[in-house]
Coordinates of C-alpha atoms in Angstrom, one line a residue:
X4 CA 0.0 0.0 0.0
X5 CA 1.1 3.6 -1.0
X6 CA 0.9 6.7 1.0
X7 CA -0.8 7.6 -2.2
X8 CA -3.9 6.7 -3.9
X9 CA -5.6 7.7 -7.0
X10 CA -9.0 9.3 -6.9
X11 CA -10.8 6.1 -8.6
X12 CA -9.0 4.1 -5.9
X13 CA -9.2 6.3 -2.8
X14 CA -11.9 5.2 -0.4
X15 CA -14.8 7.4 1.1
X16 CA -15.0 9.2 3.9
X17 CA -12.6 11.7 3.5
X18 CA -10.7 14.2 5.2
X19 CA -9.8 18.2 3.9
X20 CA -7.0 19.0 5.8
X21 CA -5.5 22.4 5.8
X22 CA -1.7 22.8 6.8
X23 CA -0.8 26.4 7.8
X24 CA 2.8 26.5 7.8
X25 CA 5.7 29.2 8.5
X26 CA 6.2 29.5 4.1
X27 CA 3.3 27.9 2.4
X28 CA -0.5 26.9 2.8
X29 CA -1.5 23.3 1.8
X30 CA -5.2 21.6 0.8
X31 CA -5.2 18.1 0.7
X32 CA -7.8 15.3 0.5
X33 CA -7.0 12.4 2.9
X34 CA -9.3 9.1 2.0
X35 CA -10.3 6.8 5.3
X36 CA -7.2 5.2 5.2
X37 CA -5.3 8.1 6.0
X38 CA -4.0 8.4 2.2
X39 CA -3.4 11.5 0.4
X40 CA -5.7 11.3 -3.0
X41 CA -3.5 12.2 -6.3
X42 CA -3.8 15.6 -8.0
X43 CA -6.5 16.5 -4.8
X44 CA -4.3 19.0 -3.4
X45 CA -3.8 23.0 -3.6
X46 CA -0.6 25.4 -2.1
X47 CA 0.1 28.6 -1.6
X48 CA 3.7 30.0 -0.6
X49 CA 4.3 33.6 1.1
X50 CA 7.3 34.8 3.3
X51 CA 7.3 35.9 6.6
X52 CA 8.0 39.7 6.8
X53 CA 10.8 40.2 8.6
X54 CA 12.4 43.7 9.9
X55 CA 16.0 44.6 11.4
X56 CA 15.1 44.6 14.8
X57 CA 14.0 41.0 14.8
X58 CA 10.1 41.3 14.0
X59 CA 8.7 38.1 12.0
X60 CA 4.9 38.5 11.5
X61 CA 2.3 37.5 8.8
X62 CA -0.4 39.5 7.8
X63 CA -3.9 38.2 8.9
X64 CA -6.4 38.9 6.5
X65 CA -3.6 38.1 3.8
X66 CA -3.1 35.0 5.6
X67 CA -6.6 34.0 5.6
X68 CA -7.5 34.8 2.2
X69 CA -4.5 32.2 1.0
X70 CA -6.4 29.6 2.9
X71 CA -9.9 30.6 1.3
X72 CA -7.9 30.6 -2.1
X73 CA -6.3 26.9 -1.8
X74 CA -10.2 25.5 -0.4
X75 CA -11.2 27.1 -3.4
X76 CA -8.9 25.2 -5.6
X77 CA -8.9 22.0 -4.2
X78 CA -12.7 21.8 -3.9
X79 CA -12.8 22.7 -7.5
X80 CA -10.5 19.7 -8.3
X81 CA -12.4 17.4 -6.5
X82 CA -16.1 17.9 -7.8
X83 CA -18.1 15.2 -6.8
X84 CA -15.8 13.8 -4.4
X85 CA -16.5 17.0 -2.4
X86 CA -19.9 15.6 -1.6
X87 CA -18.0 12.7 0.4
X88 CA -16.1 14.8 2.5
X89 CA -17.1 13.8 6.3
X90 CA -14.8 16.7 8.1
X91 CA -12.6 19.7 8.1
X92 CA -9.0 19.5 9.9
X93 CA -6.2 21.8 10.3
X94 CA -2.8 22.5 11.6
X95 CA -0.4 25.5 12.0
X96 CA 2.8 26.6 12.8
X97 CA 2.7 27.4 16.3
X98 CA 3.8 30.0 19.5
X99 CA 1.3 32.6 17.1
X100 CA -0.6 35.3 18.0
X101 CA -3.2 37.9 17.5
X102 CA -4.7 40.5 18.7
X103 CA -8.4 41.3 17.5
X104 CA -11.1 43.9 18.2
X105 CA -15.0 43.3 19.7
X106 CA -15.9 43.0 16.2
X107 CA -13.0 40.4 15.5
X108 CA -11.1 42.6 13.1
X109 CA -7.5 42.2 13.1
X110 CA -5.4 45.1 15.4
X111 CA -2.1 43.7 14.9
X112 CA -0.1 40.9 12.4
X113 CA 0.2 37.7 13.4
X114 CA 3.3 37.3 15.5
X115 CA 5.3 34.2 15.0
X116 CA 7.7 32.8 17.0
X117 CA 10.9 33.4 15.4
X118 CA 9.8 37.1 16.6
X119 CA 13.2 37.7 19.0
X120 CA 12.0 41.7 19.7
X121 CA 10.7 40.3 23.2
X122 CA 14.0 39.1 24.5
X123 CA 14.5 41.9 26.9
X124 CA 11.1 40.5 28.6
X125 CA 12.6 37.4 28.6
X126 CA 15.3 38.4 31.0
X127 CA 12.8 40.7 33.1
X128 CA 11.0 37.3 33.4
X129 CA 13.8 35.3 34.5
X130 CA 14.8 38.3 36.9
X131 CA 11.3 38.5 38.6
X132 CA 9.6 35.1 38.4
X133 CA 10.7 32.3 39.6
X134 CA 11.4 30.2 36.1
X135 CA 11.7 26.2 37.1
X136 CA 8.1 26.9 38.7
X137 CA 6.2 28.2 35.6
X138 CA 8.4 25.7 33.9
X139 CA 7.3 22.6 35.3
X140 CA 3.7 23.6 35.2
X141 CA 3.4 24.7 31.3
X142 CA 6.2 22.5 30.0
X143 CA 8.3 25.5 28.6
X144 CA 10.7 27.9 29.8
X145 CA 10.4 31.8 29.5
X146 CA 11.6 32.2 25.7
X147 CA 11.5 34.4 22.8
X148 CA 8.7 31.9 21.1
X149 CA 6.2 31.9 23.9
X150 CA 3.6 34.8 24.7
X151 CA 4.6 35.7 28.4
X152 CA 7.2 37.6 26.9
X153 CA 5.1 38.4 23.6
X154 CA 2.5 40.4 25.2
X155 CA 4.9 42.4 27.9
X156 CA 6.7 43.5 24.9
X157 CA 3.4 43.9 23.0
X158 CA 2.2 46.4 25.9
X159 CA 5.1 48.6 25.3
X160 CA 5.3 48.3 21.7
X161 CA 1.9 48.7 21.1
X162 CA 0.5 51.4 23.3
X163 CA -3.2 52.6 23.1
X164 CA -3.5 49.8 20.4
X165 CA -2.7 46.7 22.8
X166 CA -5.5 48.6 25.1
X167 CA -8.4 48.2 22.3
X168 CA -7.3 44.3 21.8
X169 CA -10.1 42.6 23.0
X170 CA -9.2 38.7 22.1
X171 CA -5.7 37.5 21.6
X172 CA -6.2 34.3 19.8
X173 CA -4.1 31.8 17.5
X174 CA -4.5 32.4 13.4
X175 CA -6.0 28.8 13.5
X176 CA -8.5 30.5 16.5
X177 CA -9.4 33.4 14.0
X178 CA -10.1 31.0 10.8
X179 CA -12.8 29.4 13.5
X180 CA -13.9 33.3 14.7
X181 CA -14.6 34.7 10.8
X182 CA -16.0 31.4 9.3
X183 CA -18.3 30.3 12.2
X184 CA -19.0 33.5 14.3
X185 CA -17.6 31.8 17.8
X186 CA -13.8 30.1 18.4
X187 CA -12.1 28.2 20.8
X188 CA -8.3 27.7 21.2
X189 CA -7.5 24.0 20.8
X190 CA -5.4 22.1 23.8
X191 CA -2.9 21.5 21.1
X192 CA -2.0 25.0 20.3
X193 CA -2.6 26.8 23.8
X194 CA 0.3 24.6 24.8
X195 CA 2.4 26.4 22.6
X196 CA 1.6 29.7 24.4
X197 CA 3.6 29.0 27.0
X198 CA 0.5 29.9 29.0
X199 CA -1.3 26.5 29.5
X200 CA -1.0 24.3 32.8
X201 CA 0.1 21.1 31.5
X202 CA -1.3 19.4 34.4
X203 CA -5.2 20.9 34.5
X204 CA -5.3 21.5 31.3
X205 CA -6.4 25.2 31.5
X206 CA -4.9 28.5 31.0
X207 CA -2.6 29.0 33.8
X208 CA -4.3 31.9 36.2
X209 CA -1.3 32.6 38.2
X210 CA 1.4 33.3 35.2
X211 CA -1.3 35.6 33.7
X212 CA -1.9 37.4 37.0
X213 CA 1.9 38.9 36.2
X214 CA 1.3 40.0 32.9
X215 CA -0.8 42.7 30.7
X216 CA -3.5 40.0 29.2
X217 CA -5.8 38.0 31.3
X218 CA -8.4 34.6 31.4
X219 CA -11.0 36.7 29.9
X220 CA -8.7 38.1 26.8
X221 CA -8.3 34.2 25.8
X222 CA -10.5 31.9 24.3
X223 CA -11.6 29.3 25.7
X224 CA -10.0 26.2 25.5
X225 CA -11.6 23.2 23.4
X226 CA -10.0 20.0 22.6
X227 CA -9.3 18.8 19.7
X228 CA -12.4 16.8 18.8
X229 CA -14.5 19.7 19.5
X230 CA -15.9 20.3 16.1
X231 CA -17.4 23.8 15.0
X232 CA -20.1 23.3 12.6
X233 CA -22.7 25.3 11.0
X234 CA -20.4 27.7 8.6
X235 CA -22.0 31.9 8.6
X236 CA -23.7 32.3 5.6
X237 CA -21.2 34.0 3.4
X238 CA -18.7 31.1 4.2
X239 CA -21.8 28.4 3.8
X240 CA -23.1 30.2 0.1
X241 CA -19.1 29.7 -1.2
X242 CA -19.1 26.4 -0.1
X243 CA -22.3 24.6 0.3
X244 CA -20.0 20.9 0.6
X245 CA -18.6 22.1 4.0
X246 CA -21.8 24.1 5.6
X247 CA -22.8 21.0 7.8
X248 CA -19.4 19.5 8.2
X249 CA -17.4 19.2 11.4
X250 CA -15.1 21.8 11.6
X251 CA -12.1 20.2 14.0
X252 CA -10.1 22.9 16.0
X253 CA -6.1 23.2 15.1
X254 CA -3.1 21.4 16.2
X255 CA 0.1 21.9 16.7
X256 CA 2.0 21.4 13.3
X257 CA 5.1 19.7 15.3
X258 CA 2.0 17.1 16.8
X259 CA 0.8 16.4 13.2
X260 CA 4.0 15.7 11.9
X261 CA 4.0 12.6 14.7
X262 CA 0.6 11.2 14.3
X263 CA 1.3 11.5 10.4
X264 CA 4.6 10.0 10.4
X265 CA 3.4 6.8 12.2
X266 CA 4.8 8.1 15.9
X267 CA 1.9 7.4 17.9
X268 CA 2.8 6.4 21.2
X269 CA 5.7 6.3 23.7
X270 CA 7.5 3.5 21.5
X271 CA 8.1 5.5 18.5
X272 CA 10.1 8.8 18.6
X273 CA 10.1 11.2 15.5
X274 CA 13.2 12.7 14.5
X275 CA 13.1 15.8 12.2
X276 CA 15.7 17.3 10.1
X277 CA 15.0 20.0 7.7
X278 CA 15.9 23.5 8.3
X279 CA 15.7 23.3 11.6
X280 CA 15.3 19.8 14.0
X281 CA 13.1 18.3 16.5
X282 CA 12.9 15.1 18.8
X283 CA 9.4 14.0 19.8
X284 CA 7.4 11.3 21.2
X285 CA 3.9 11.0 22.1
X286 CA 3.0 9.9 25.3
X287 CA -0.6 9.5 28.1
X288 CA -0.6 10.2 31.5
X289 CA 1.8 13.1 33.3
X290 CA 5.3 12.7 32.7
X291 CA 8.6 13.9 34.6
X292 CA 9.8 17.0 32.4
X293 CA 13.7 17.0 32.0
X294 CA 15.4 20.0 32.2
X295 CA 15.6 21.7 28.5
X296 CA 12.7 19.8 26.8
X297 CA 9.1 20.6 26.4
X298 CA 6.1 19.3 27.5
X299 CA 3.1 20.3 24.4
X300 CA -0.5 18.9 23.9
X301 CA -1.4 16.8 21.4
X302 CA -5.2 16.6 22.7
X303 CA -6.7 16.4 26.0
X304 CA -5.3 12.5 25.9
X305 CA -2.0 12.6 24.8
X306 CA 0.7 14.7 25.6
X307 CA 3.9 15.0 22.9
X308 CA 7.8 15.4 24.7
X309 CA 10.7 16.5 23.2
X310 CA 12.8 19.3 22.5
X311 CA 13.4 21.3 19.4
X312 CA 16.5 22.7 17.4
X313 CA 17.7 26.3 15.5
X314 CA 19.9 24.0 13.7
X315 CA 19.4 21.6 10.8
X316 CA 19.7 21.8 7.4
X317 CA 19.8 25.6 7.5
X318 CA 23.9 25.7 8.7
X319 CA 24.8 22.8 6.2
X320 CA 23.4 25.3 3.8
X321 CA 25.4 27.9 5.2
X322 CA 28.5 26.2 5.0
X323 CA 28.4 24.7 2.0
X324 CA 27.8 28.3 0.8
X325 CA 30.2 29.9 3.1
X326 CA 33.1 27.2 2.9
X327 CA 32.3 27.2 -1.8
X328 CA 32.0 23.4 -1.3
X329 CA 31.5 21.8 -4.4
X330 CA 27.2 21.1 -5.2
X331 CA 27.6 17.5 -4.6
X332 CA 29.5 16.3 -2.0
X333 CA 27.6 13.7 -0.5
X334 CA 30.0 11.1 -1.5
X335 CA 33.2 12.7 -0.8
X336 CA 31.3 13.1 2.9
X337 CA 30.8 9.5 3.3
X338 CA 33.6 8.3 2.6
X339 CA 35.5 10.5 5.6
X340 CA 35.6 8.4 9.2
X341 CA 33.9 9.2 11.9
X342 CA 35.3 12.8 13.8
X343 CA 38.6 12.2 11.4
X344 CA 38.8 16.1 11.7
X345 CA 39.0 16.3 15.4
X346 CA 37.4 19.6 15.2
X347 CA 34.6 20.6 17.8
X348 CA 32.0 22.4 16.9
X349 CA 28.9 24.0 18.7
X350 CA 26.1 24.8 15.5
X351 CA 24.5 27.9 17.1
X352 CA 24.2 30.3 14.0
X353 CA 21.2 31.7 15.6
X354 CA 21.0 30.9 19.2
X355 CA 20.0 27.7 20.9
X356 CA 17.2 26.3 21.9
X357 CA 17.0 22.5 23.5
X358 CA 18.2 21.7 26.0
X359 CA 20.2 24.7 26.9
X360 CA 17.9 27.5 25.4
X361 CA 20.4 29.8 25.2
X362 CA 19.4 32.6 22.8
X363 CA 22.3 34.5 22.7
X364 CA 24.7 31.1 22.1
X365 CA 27.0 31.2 18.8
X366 CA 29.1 29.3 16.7
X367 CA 32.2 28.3 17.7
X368 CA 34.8 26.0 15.9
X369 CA 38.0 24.6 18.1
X370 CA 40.6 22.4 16.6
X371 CA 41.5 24.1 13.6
X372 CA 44.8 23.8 11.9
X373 CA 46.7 24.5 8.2
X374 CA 45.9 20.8 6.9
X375 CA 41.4 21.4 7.5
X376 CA 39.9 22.0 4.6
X377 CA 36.4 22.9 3.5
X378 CA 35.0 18.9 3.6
X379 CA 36.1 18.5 7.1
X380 CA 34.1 21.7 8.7
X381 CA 31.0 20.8 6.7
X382 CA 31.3 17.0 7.7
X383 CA 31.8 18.6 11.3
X384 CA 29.3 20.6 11.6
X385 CA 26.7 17.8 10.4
X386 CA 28.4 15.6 13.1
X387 CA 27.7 18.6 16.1
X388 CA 24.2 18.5 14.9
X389 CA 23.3 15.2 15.1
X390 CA 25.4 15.5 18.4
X391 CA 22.8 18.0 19.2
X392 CA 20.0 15.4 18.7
X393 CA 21.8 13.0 21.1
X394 CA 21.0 15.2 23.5
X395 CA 17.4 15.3 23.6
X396 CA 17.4 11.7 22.9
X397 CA 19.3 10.9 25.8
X398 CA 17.1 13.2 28.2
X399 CA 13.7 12.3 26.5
X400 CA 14.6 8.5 27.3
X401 CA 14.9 9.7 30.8
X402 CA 11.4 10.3 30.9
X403 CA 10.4 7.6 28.2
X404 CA 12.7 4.8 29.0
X405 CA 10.2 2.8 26.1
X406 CA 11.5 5.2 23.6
X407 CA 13.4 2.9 21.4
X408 CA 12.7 3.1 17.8
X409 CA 13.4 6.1 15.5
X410 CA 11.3 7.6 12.9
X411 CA 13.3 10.1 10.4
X412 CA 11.9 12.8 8.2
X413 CA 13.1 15.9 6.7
X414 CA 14.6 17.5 3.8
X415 CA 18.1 17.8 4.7
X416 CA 18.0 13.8 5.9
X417 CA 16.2 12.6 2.9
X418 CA 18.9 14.3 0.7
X419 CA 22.0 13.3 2.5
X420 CA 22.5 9.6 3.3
X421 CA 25.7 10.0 5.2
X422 CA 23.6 12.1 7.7
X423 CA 20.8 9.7 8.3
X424 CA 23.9 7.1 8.4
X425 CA 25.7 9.6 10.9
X426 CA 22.2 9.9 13.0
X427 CA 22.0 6.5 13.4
X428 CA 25.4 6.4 14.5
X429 CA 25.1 9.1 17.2
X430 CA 22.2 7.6 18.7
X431 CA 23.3 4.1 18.4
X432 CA 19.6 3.3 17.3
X433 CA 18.3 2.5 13.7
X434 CA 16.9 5.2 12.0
X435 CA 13.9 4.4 9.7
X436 CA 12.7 6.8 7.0
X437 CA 9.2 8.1 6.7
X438 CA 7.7 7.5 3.5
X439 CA 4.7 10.0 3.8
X440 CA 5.3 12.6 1.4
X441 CA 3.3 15.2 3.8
X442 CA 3.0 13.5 7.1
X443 CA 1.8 17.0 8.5
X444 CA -1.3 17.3 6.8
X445 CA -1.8 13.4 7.0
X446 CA -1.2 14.2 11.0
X447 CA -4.0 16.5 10.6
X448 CA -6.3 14.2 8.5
X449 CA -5.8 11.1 11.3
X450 CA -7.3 12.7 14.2
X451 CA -10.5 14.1 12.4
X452 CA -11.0 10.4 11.2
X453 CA -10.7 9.2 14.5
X454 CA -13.1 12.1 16.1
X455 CA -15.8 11.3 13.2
X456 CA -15.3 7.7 14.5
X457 CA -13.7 6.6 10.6
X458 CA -11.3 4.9 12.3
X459 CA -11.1 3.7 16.3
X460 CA -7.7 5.0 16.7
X461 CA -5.0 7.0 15.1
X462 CA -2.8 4.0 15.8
X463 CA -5.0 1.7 13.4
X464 CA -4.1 3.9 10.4
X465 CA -1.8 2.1 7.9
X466 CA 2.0 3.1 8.3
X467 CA 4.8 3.7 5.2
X468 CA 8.2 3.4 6.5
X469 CA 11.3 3.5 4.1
X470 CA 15.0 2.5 4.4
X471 CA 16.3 2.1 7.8
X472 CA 19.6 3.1 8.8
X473 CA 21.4 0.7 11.2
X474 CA 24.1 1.7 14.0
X475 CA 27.5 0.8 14.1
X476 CA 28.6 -0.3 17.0
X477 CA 32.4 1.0 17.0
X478 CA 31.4 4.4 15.3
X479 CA 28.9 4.5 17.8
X480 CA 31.6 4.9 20.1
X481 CA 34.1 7.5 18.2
X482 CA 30.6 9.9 18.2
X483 CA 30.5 9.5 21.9
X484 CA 33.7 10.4 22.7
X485 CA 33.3 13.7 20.3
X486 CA 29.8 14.6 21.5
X487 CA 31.5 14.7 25.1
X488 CA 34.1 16.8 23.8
X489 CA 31.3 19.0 22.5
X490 CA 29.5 18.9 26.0
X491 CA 32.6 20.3 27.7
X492 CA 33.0 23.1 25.1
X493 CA 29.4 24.0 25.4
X494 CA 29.9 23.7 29.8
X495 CA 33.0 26.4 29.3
X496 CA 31.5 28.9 27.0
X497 CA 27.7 28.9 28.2
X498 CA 28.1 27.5 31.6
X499 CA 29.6 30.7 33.0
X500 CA 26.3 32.2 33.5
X501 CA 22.3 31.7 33.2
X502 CA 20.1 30.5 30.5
X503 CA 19.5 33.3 28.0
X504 CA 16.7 33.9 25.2

């Protein structure tokens, strides 16, 4: 079985799932198997609109009408297949925010979190609140991404305008608010905020009593398998195939990617490497949080640990650049052993998040010498990252001691062989490859099937796994001594003093 089907082959009901990402907008019909139908799909790409001092937003209404454009398209595709639909899903990137007025127009643009003007709130936060408390209890730390820090800097920023906000809600909160009248901010992506109480599952009163936005300035929280239905009549006129549908609330893009990729429970942990990187694992129940990783939402049931990285794919790009490497050198990369170079390197082009969330972090390069040549930093600098990822593999299996196999996706892994190899290495675990083409939106579709009671269980939904990657045992060892080499670089740089933004 493919991830695939074709639309004579694709079995009703299905799914439209929306994925809202940081650079494009994607439409896609899911059949009841959790498969993607051929040539049903629609995208959209924009930019984030960035500004010297660190601002990253999206416009709103622009936003919105991008998602109104790609339903458009892919319910035009789908013609009488539209009449099988059974329910709406969605995902977006997450740690977003917006303010709106009582009429539920848009006052401000959609922050994002690779917004960094908040970091002096960070460090008034860390200054005047105790940290590991609020940590523990929303399974984050104070942070660029998160809203405490968003909204003291908002206050400042904004003046009489943050006064006239009346809801601060997520852009998957203000799809809900403009097409049905009424919203509610899903588990999933309040536990992005930084605001939610991983424990009761509500916003977290006693955070909020320190800063500028309270309770009654959120929505209210809904799980996931709340569905909205009963589109206004504008929205119901444009498309009559979706006025009586369920309308399921968003998650968490990061959750998606799991469910989609096949990492459903505590067993399975997803490992992503594209621009950036991530370490996740689903889990039920209340878990122990280790110091440097998060603690998000799935739903009301499941909770998803892990931790999350600034560096990926993005500095191999930057190096290959930077270093005029030649376009292709995955072969000349495998063929070098294991830390050959002897170089140490920490990968922080842009600060660090897990574990050590240090925001102000850089790179830094020891070991260098006449004979190093271009091949040798880029080959050491995919080594520190995947060292990275040993990191929060070795702390989430603190927590998830069952965590033992390793789902990969990603860009940057899927075109480099030597890093999945490498990976695998590192963790001394075998790395299999996803073979879901958009396990996001597919992580969207799942939980919508299970909610409309299509399928019992996310679990039961078929799983495509590619080639697996298996650890050597005596590299294995070489990447340990060189990650605690790294660890000892990283304690006498960063160590000196606290955790920054």
């Amino acid at each position: 079985m493919s991830p695939e089907v074709e639309r004579r082959e694709a079995e009703a009901p299905f799914v439209l799932a929306l994925d809202v990402g940081s650079s494009a907008l994607r439409a896609i019909f899911f059949d009841s198997l959790g498969r993607s139908v051929r040539d049903l799909s629609a995208r959209r790409e924009y930019r984030l609109k960035t500004t010297p001092d660190g601002g990253a937003v999206l416009d709103p209404e622009e936003l919105l009408q991008v998602l109104v454009d790609v339903v458009d398209e892919v319910l035009a595709e789908a013609g009488g297949l539209s009449e099988k639909l059974a329910a709406v899903g969605m995902d977006t990137i997450v740690s977003n925010v917006l303010g709106v007025d009582g009429e539920g127009l848009p006052l401000t643009p959609i922050y994002t979190y690779a917004d960094v003007r908040n970091g002096g709130e960070v460090r008034k936060l860390k200054e005047n609140l105790e940290e590991g408390r609020f940590y523990e209890r929303t399974g984050v730390p104070f942070h660029t991404s998160y809203l405490p820090a968003r909204f003291l800097w908002a206050e400042g920023a904004l003046g009489e305008e943050f006064r006239r906000v009346r809801l601060w809600l997520s852009f998957g909160a203000f799809v809900l608010l403009r097409f049905f009248g009424r919203t509610g901010e899903s588990l999933s992506v309040a536990s992005w905020s930084g605001l939610l109480n991983r424990h009761e599952l509500s916003w977290d009163e006693e955070l909020l009593s320190y800063l500028p936005v309270g309770p009654e300035e959120l929505p209210k929280l809904v799980d996931v398998n709340h569905p909205f239905v009963g589109l206004r009549r504008e929205w119901a006129g444009r498309w009559p195939e979706l006025k009586d549908l369920p309308w399921f609330p968003a998650i968490g893009d990061g959750a998606a990617a799991n469910l989609g990729s096949g990492c459903t429970d505590p067993r399975r942990v997803a490992l992503t490497l594209g621009t950036t990187g991530a370490v996740r694992a689903v889990h039920t129940g209340s878990v122990t949080l280790p110091r440097g990783l998060w603690d998000y939402r799935v739903d009301g049931r499941r909770g998803l640990l892990g931790g999350a990285l600034t560096e990926g794919g993005g500095l191999y790009v930057w190096l290959k650049n930077f270093l005029r490497v030649p376009d292709d050198p995955e072969e000349a990369l495998s063929r070098m052993p294991p830390d050959s170079h002897e170089l140490t390197v920490l990968p922080f082009l842009s600060g660090e998040r897990s574990p050590g969330w240090r925001g102000d972090a850089r790179m830094a390069v020891v070991g260098l010498s006449f004979h190093h040549g271009p091949l040798d930093l880029l080959r050491a600098g995919m080594e520190a990252v995947a060292y990275r990822f040993g990191l929060i593999y070795e702390l989430l299996r603190e927590a998830l001691p069952e965590a033992q196999e390793v789902v990969a996706s990603g860009g940057a892994l899927m075109a480099s062989p030597t890093w999945a190899q490498m990976v695998a290495d590192v963790l001394g675990r075998a790395v299999v490859l996803s073979a879901v083409p958009e396990a996001t939106a597919r992580g969207t579709a799942l939980p919508a099937l299970e909610s409309t009671g299509t399928i019992k269980d996310v679990s039961e939904a078929p799983e495509f796994f590619g080639r697996a990657y298996e650890p050597d045992p005596e590299r294995h060892g070489v990447y340990l001594e060189a990650m605690e080499r790294q660890r000892r670089l990283y304690d006498l740089l960063l160590c000196r003093g606290g955790a920054s933004t």
